[in-house]
Amino acid sequence: MLTSLPFAPGIPPMLAKPVGRVVPLPDSVPGGLLYEPKWDGFRIIIHRSTDRVVLQPRKADDLSYAFPEVVEQAFAQLPPGTVVDGELVSAHDGRLWFEELGMRLRPRPAPPAAPVRSAGSRCRSRGARCRCGPEA
């Protein structure tokens, strides 16, 4: 059982939705618009409690077993009570490698694993919003 979490695992991730064929200009709506690239990875919500980290994908229970380096970094960098919604990606030679993520779920002979990174897009820590991701 997770302790000290503001949200229980099972909350849905933020997902992009198509808005048409024409991309609106950033200043075309009050308050403006922000864009981010489409990452080729697994949508993951990281739940960090005092004693556990859960990597919740869109359609499964917990992928922590497959990405121990992400769990280790969540313990090191996120305070207890933090929830981060982002994309889990693997990069090789400057390019994303989606297949490596799948190989972690179905172990089989593969090239040495590359470090996996999480590009956070929203985050909460103890009820307060915080900045996450590569730019934070």
Backbone as a chain_set.jsonl record, in Angstrom:
{"seq": "MLTSLPFAPGIPPMLAKPVGRVVPLPDSVPGGLLYEPKWDGFRIIIHRSTDRVVLQPRKADDLSYAFPEVVEQAFAQLPPGTVVDGELVSAHDGRLWFEELGMRLRPRPAPPAAPVRSAGSRCRSRGARCRCGPEA", "coords": {"N": [[0.838, -1.187, 0.0], [0.548, 2.19, -0.872], [1.842, 5.013, 0.807], [1.325, 8.351, 1.988], [0.561, 9.697, -0.403], [-0.788, 12.184, -2.572], [-2.554, 11.486, -4.551], [-4.067, 8.455, -5.501], [-2.609, 5.658, -7.257], [-3.814, 5.117, -10.55], [-4.999, 7.311, -11.573], [-5.936, 9.039, -14.551], [-3.664, 9.697, -17.298], [-2.583, 12.846, -18.787], [-3.526, 13.361, -22.099], [-2.712, 14.034, -25.484], [-4.8, 15.676, -27.868], [-6.186, 15.694, -31.138], [-6.683, 18.759, -32.911], [-7.471, 19.609, -35.328], [-6.536, 20.358, -38.763], [-5.056, 22.66, -39.086], [-2.65, 24.339, -37.286], [-3.105, 26.43, -34.576], [-1.897, 29.807, -34.142], [0.455, 30.733, -31.591], [-0.287, 33.129, -30.224], [-2.982, 33.394, -30.751], [-5.112, 32.907, -29.073], [-6.64, 34.003, -25.99], [-4.268, 34.373, -23.407], [-2.473, 32.776, -24.694], [-0.763, 29.954, -26.297], [0.963, 26.861, -25.712], [3.347, 24.6, -27.039], [4.576, 21.252, -27.33], [6.977, 18.725, -28.242], [5.986, 15.575, -29.752], [6.7, 12.78, -28.056], [8.18, 9.578, -28.553], [7.378, 7.172, -26.752], [6.553, 5.597, -23.597], [3.637, 6.543, -21.963], [3.675, 7.618, -18.705], [2.812, 7.745, -15.283], [4.389, 8.834, -12.501], [4.366, 7.878, -9.213], [5.367, 8.887, -6.126], [5.909, 7.785, -2.998], [6.583, 7.708, 0.568], [7.864, 5.298, 0.897], [7.905, 3.891, -1.499], [7.949, 3.681, -5.122], [5.817, 4.012, -7.842], [5.414, 3.23, -11.201], [3.127, 4.091, -13.256], [1.577, 3.055, -16.114], [-0.546, 3.735, -19.005], [-2.279, 1.497, -19.401], [-1.775, -0.59, -17.562], [-0.702, -2.101, -14.421], [1.792, -1.578, -12.859], [4.986, -0.611, -13.774], [7.421, -0.59, -12.544], [9.233, -2.679, -12.084], [10.445, -3.037, -14.548], [11.939, -0.79, -15.089], [14.204, -0.052, -13.265], [16.159, 1.947, -12.934], [14.779, 4.32, -13.286], [13.066, 4.267, -11.107], [15.001, 4.414, -9.076], [16.049, 7.013, -9.555], [13.731, 8.516, -9.136], [13.331, 8.16, -6.387], [15.648, 9.497, -5.548], [15.35, 12.132, -6.532], [12.732, 13.144, -6.273], [10.482, 14.451, -3.882], [8.704, 12.742, -1.205], [5.224, 12.159, -1.795], [4.943, 13.241, -4.283], [3.655, 13.471, -7.606], [4.169, 12.74, -10.942], [3.411, 13.311, -14.282], [4.315, 12.087, -17.332], [6.424, 11.289, -20.183], [8.072, 8.297, -20.84], [11.095, 7.629, -22.239], [13.576, 6.181, -24.458], [16.833, 6.741, -25.577], [19.167, 6.48, -28.232], [22.187, 7.23, -29.693], [21.344, 9.88, -30.174], [18.743, 9.563, -31.081], [15.329, 8.557, -30.586], [14.336, 5.386, -29.266], [11.923, 3.368, -29.392], [11.462, 0.61, -29.375], [13.225, -0.472, -27.484], [12.036, 0.048, -25.05], [9.811, -1.68, -25.085], [11.167, -4.115, -25.109], [12.04, -4.268, -22.541], [9.779, -5.024, -21.207], [9.168, -7.508, -22.188], [11.369, -9.584, -21.658], [14.215, -10.466, -23.546], [17.021, -11.549, -25.557], [19.003, -8.734, -26.132], [20.538, -5.648, -27.295], [22.886, -3.864, -25.151], [21.228, -2.062, -22.587], [20.15, 1.285, -22.927], [20.38, 4.379, -21.101], [17.301, 5.429, -19.667], [14.981, 8.038, -19.946], [12.757, 10.386, -18.384], [10.426, 12.607, -19.546], [8.958, 15.015, -18.057], [5.665, 16.434, -17.878], [3.662, 17.474, -16.302], [3.197, 18.056, -12.818], [2.781, 17.352, -9.35], [3.398, 18.135, -5.998], [2.81, 17.299, -2.825], [0.302, 18.551, -3.059], [0.897, 21.037, -4.206], [1.693, 22.748, -7.232], [4.506, 22.034, -9.321], [7.6, 22.513, -11.148], [8.677, 20.326, -13.662], [10.697, 18.09, -15.615], [12.987, 18.312, -18.468], [13.699, 21.031, -18.595], [13.434, 22.005, -16.06]], "CA": [[0.0, 0.0, 0.0], [1.302, 3.434, -0.927], [1.542, 5.962, 1.866], [1.697, 9.756, 1.757], [0.353, 10.152, -1.77], [-1.96, 13.022, -2.732], [-3.444, 10.799, -5.481], [-3.8, 7.018, -5.579], [-2.385, 5.191, -8.628], [-5.046, 4.869, -11.292], [-5.482, 8.539, -12.19], [-5.612, 9.001, -15.981], [-2.649, 10.663, -17.741], [-2.982, 13.844, -19.782], [-3.26, 12.883, -23.441], [-2.9, 15.015, -26.546], [-5.98, 15.466, -28.704], [-6.094, 16.466, -32.379], [-7.555, 19.928, -32.936], [-7.71, 19.984, -36.716], [-5.39, 20.307, -39.657], [-4.3, 23.904, -38.987], [-2.169, 24.61, -35.925], [-3.305, 27.857, -34.265], [-0.72, 30.578, -33.738], [0.521, 30.811, -30.122], [-0.967, 34.291, -29.658], [-4.326, 33.482, -31.323], [-6.126, 32.749, -28.025], [-6.25, 34.717, -24.767], [-3.332, 33.622, -22.579], [-1.495, 32.118, -25.551], [-0.685, 28.494, -26.397], [2.287, 26.255, -25.629], [3.459, 23.35, -27.773], [5.73, 20.42, -26.997], [7.088, 17.654, -29.239], [5.4, 14.262, -29.477], [7.754, 11.823, -27.74], [7.855, 8.199, -28.906], [7.703, 6.396, -25.567], [5.423, 5.137, -22.785], [3.052, 7.533, -21.063], [3.857, 7.091, -17.355], [2.61, 8.609, -14.128], [5.262, 8.406, -11.407], [3.836, 8.14, -7.873], [6.463, 8.735, -5.159], [5.493, 7.834, -1.598], [7.742, 7.672, 1.452], [8.526, 3.999, 0.869], [7.73, 3.173, -2.766], [7.703, 4.408, -6.365], [5.01, 3.272, -8.809], [5.421, 3.754, -12.568], [1.805, 3.702, -13.749], [1.323, 3.345, -17.522], [-1.958, 3.939, -19.338], [-3.136, 0.304, -19.386], [-1.227, -1.674, -16.748], [-0.646, -1.772, -13.005], [3.035, -0.974, -12.388], [6.144, -1.01, -14.581], [8.643, -0.325, -11.779], [10.16, -3.802, -12.241], [11.128, -2.971, -15.836], [12.751, 0.422, -15.184], [14.734, 0.222, -11.92], [16.919, 3.192, -12.901], [13.816, 5.411, -13.128], [12.656, 4.185, -9.704], [16.125, 4.929, -8.287], [16.118, 8.463, -9.715], [12.547, 9.1, -8.496], [13.652, 8.229, -4.959], [16.715, 10.474, -5.328], [15.061, 13.496, -6.967], [11.362, 13.593, -5.987], [10.103, 14.303, -2.474], [7.501, 11.938, -0.991], [3.977, 12.856, -2.073], [4.997, 13.836, -5.615], [3.105, 12.737, -8.74], [4.644, 13.328, -12.195], [2.831, 12.742, -15.498], [5.253, 12.374, -18.406], [6.716, 10.272, -21.191], [9.29, 7.525, -20.601], [11.704, 7.411, -23.549], [14.935, 5.659, -24.519], [17.548, 7.371, -26.682], [20.423, 5.901, -28.706], [22.828, 8.038, -30.732], [20.559, 11.072, -30.465], [17.412, 9.238, -31.603], [14.492, 7.771, -29.689], [14.261, 3.975, -29.615], [10.729, 2.846, -28.738], [11.557, -0.846, -29.249], [13.949, -0.825, -26.266], [11.068, 0.058, -23.951], [9.06, -2.928, -25.176], [12.029, -5.249, -24.747], [12.106, -4.328, -21.083], [8.564, -5.683, -20.736], [9.249, -8.895, -22.637], [12.819, -9.82, -21.706], [14.794, -11.32, -24.585], [18.357, -11.04, -25.861], [18.963, -7.399, -26.727], [21.756, -4.869, -27.066], [22.917, -3.268, -23.814], [20.194, -1.052, -22.384], [20.556, 2.685, -22.821], [19.659, 5.068, -20.027], [15.94, 5.831, -19.996], [14.694, 9.334, -19.362], [11.359, 10.767, -18.284], [10.195, 14.009, -19.869], [7.761, 15.352, -17.289], [4.874, 17.517, -18.419], [2.962, 18.12, -15.196], [3.684, 17.469, -11.582], [2.257, 17.888, -8.092], [4.109, 17.689, -4.815], [2.058, 17.661, -1.622], [-0.789, 19.445, -3.404], [1.345, 22.251, -4.889], [2.266, 22.519, -8.557], [5.948, 22.241, -9.402], [8.153, 22.369, -12.497], [9.35, 19.057, -13.889], [11.138, 17.878, -16.985], [14.36, 18.667, -18.791], [13.989, 22.435, -18.409], [13.276, 22.391, -14.652]], "C": [[0.879, 1.245, 0.0], [0.87, 4.36, 0.197], [1.948, 7.356, 1.423], [1.544, 10.207, 0.321], [-0.888, 11.035, -1.847], [-2.99, 12.396, -3.665], [-3.082, 9.329, -5.484], [-3.495, 6.643, -7.028], [-3.716, 4.818, -9.269], [-5.616, 6.137, -11.889], [-5.087, 8.53, -13.662], [-4.543, 10.03, -16.342], [-3.267, 11.712, -18.657], [-2.613, 13.284, -21.149], [-3.515, 13.991, -24.451], [-4.132, 14.651, -27.362], [-5.824, 16.276, -29.981], [-7.097, 17.627, -32.356], [-7.846, 20.391, -34.357], [-6.421, 19.963, -37.514], [-4.504, 21.542, -39.552], [-3.92, 24.128, -37.532], [-2.361, 26.093, -35.645], [-1.992, 28.519, -33.872], [-0.722, 30.721, -32.22], [-0.237, 31.993, -29.516], [-2.399, 34.446, -30.162], [-5.443, 33.288, -30.299], [-5.667, 33.522, -26.793], [-5.354, 33.84, -23.889], [-2.285, 32.883, -23.377], [-1.587, 30.604, -25.524], [0.755, 28.055, -26.245], [2.256, 24.939, -26.383], [4.653, 22.57, -27.245], [5.793, 19.29, -28.022], [6.36, 16.393, -28.79], [6.549, 13.292, -29.283], [7.275, 10.426, -28.098], [8.261, 7.302, -27.746], [6.455, 5.879, -24.886], [4.932, 6.306, -21.939], [3.062, 6.937, -19.665], [3.481, 8.167, -16.344], [3.461, 8.031, -13.004], [4.61, 8.838, -10.094], [4.967, 7.869, -6.886], [5.885, 8.871, -3.753], [6.747, 7.826, -0.728], [8.537, 6.387, 1.288], [8.491, 3.281, -0.477], [7.568, 4.152, -3.921], [6.906, 3.498, -7.283], [5.121, 3.992, -10.146], [4.142, 3.25, -13.235], [1.66, 4.06, -15.228], [-0.178, 3.5, -17.765], [-2.805, 2.699, -19.097], [-2.582, -0.851, -18.565], [-1.107, -1.194, -15.306], [0.62, -1.022, -12.598], [4.193, -1.507, -13.224], [7.464, -0.769, -13.853], [9.678, -1.427, -11.952], [10.994, -3.681, -13.511], [12.085, -1.788, -15.949], [13.322, 0.793, -13.817], [15.535, 1.523, -11.845], [16.004, 4.412, -12.764], [13.321, 5.453, -11.679], [13.754, 4.782, -8.813], [16.197, 6.453, -8.363], [14.9, 9.162, -9.106], [12.766, 9.206, -6.989], [14.664, 9.338, -4.678], [16.272, 11.914, -5.574], [13.674, 14.029, -6.602], [11.05, 13.436, -4.504], [8.872, 13.403, -2.344], [6.243, 12.782, -1.197], [3.919, 13.484, -3.45], [4.385, 12.89, -6.649], [3.546, 13.468, -10.004], [4.016, 12.581, -13.359], [3.771, 13.094, -16.642], [5.425, 11.204, -19.349], [8.049, 9.612, -20.858], [9.862, 7.182, -21.969], [13.096, 6.817, -23.395], [15.608, 6.263, -25.745], [18.861, 6.647, -26.964], [20.956, 6.793, -29.815], [21.973, 9.228, -31.146], [19.17, 10.818, -31.023], [16.645, 8.418, -30.578], [14.378, 6.347, -30.199], [13.127, 3.33, -28.821], [10.836, 1.348, -28.473], [12.254, -1.274, -27.956], [13.011, -0.851, -25.066], [10.275, -1.244, -23.935], [9.885, -4.139, -24.788], [12.18, -5.366, -23.235], [10.902, -5.078, -20.515], [8.544, -7.157, -21.098], [10.722, -9.251, -22.767], [13.214, -10.831, -22.783], [16.188, -10.793, -24.882], [18.262, -9.709, -26.603], [20.308, -6.722, -26.526], [21.736, -4.293, -25.658], [21.909, -2.128, -23.708], [20.803, 0.339, -22.27], [19.837, 3.319, -21.639], [18.293, 5.514, -20.514], [15.662, 7.129, -19.27], [13.184, 9.562, -19.313], [11.257, 12.256, -18.568], [8.889, 14.415, -19.216], [7.002, 16.503, -17.911], [4.0, 18.172, -17.365], [3.322, 17.389, -13.92], [2.981, 18.119, -10.407], [3.099, 17.324, -6.97], [3.378, 18.218, -3.6], [1.003, 18.715, -1.919], [-0.387, 20.709, -4.135], [1.919, 21.894, -6.255], [3.76, 22.78, -8.516], [6.403, 22.058, -10.839], [8.897, 21.057, -12.577], [9.842, 19.028, -15.32], [12.535, 18.408, -17.219], [14.7, 20.119, -18.503], [13.941, 22.867, -16.96], [14.579, 22.352, -13.901]], "O": [[1.832, 1.344, 0.772], [-0.317, 4.475, 0.502], [2.823, 7.512, 0.572], [2.33, 11.033, -0.141], [-1.923, 10.702, -1.27], [-4.172, 12.729, -3.589], [-1.899, 8.988, -5.471], [-4.06, 7.242, -7.944], [-4.613, 4.279, -8.621], [-6.6, 6.084, -12.627], [-4.001, 8.057, -13.995], [-4.511, 11.116, -15.763], [-4.335, 11.499, -19.231], [-1.504, 12.784, -21.335], [-4.435, 14.792, -24.283], [-4.464, 13.477, -27.526], [-5.379, 17.423, -29.93], [-8.211, 17.492, -31.849], [-8.413, 21.466, -34.554], [-5.359, 19.601, -37.008], [-3.323, 21.482, -39.892], [-4.778, 24.108, -36.65], [-1.847, 26.933, -36.383], [-1.091, 27.872, -33.337], [-1.79, 30.821, -31.617], [-0.774, 31.879, -28.414], [-2.982, 35.521, -30.02], [-6.612, 33.487, -30.628], [-4.469, 33.686, -26.565], [-5.671, 32.672, -23.661], [-1.303, 32.405, -22.811], [-2.407, 30.041, -24.799], [1.672, 28.791, -26.608], [1.245, 24.238, -26.367], [5.626, 23.156, -26.77], [4.772, 18.933, -28.61], [6.148, 16.175, -27.598], [7.292, 13.008, -30.222], [6.09, 10.122, -27.961], [9.353, 6.734, -27.747], [5.411, 5.736, -25.522], [5.723, 6.977, -21.277], [2.512, 5.856, -19.455], [3.789, 9.345, -16.525], [3.278, 6.882, -12.603], [4.337, 10.02, -9.889], [5.472, 6.749, -6.814], [5.426, 9.946, -3.365], [7.859, 7.927, -1.247], [9.747, 6.375, 1.512], [8.999, 2.165, -0.586], [7.121, 5.285, -3.743], [7.274, 2.34, -7.483], [4.945, 5.208, -10.223], [4.088, 2.119, -13.718], [1.623, 5.242, -15.57], [-0.978, 3.407, -16.835], [-3.939, 2.818, -18.634], [-2.901, -2.004, -18.856], [-1.375, -0.032, -15.003], [0.525, 0.071, -12.041], [4.358, -2.72, -13.363], [8.52, -0.745, -14.486], [10.877, -1.149, -11.966], [12.125, -4.165, -13.556], [12.956, -1.784, -16.82], [12.97, 1.835, -13.263], [15.584, 2.145, -10.784], [16.405, 5.425, -12.19], [13.173, 6.526, -11.095], [13.467, 5.561, -7.904], [16.387, 7.113, -7.342], [15.019, 10.282, -8.611], [12.427, 10.221, -6.38], [14.546, 10.043, -3.676], [16.756, 12.828, -4.907], [13.459, 15.241, -6.62], [11.328, 12.385, -3.927], [8.079, 13.311, -3.281], [6.197, 13.956, -0.827], [2.96, 14.186, -3.77], [4.567, 11.674, -6.582], [3.328, 14.672, -10.134], [4.081, 11.353, -13.418], [4.006, 14.274, -16.903], [4.657, 10.243, -19.312], [9.043, 10.299, -20.621], [9.202, 6.524, -22.773], [13.719, 6.933, -22.339], [15.022, 6.293, -26.827], [19.574, 6.252, -26.042], [20.243, 7.079, -30.777], [21.886, 9.55, -32.331], [18.481, 11.764, -31.403], [17.238, 7.675, -29.796], [14.327, 6.113, -31.407], [13.336, 2.813, -27.724], [10.351, 0.867, -27.449], [11.921, -2.315, -27.389], [13.172, -1.676, -24.167], [10.091, -1.843, -22.876], [9.362, -5.087, -24.202], [12.423, -6.455, -22.717], [11.0, -5.698, -19.456], [7.957, -7.965, -20.378], [11.268, -9.224, -23.869], [12.62, -11.902, -22.905], [16.507, -9.672, -24.485], [17.527, -9.584, -27.582], [21.117, -7.151, -25.705], [20.678, -4.237, -25.031], [21.76, -1.329, -24.633], [21.824, 0.542, -21.613], [18.785, 2.833, -21.224], [18.152, 5.935, -21.662], [16.058, 7.304, -18.118], [12.433, 8.996, -20.107], [11.913, 13.069, -17.917], [7.819, 14.177, -19.775], [7.608, 17.447, -18.417], [3.627, 19.335, -17.525], [3.711, 16.221, -13.955], [2.627, 19.297, -10.46], [3.471, 16.151, -6.997], [3.326, 19.426, -3.366], [0.817, 19.655, -1.146], [-1.26, 21.407, -4.65], [2.557, 20.853, -6.412], [4.228, 23.64, -7.77], [5.669, 21.506, -11.659], [9.658, 20.708, -11.674], [9.442, 19.855, -16.14], [13.193, 18.891, -16.297], [15.851, 20.433, -18.2], [14.359, 23.979, -16.64], [14.612, 22.651, -12.707]]}, "num_chains": 1, "name": "protein.A"}
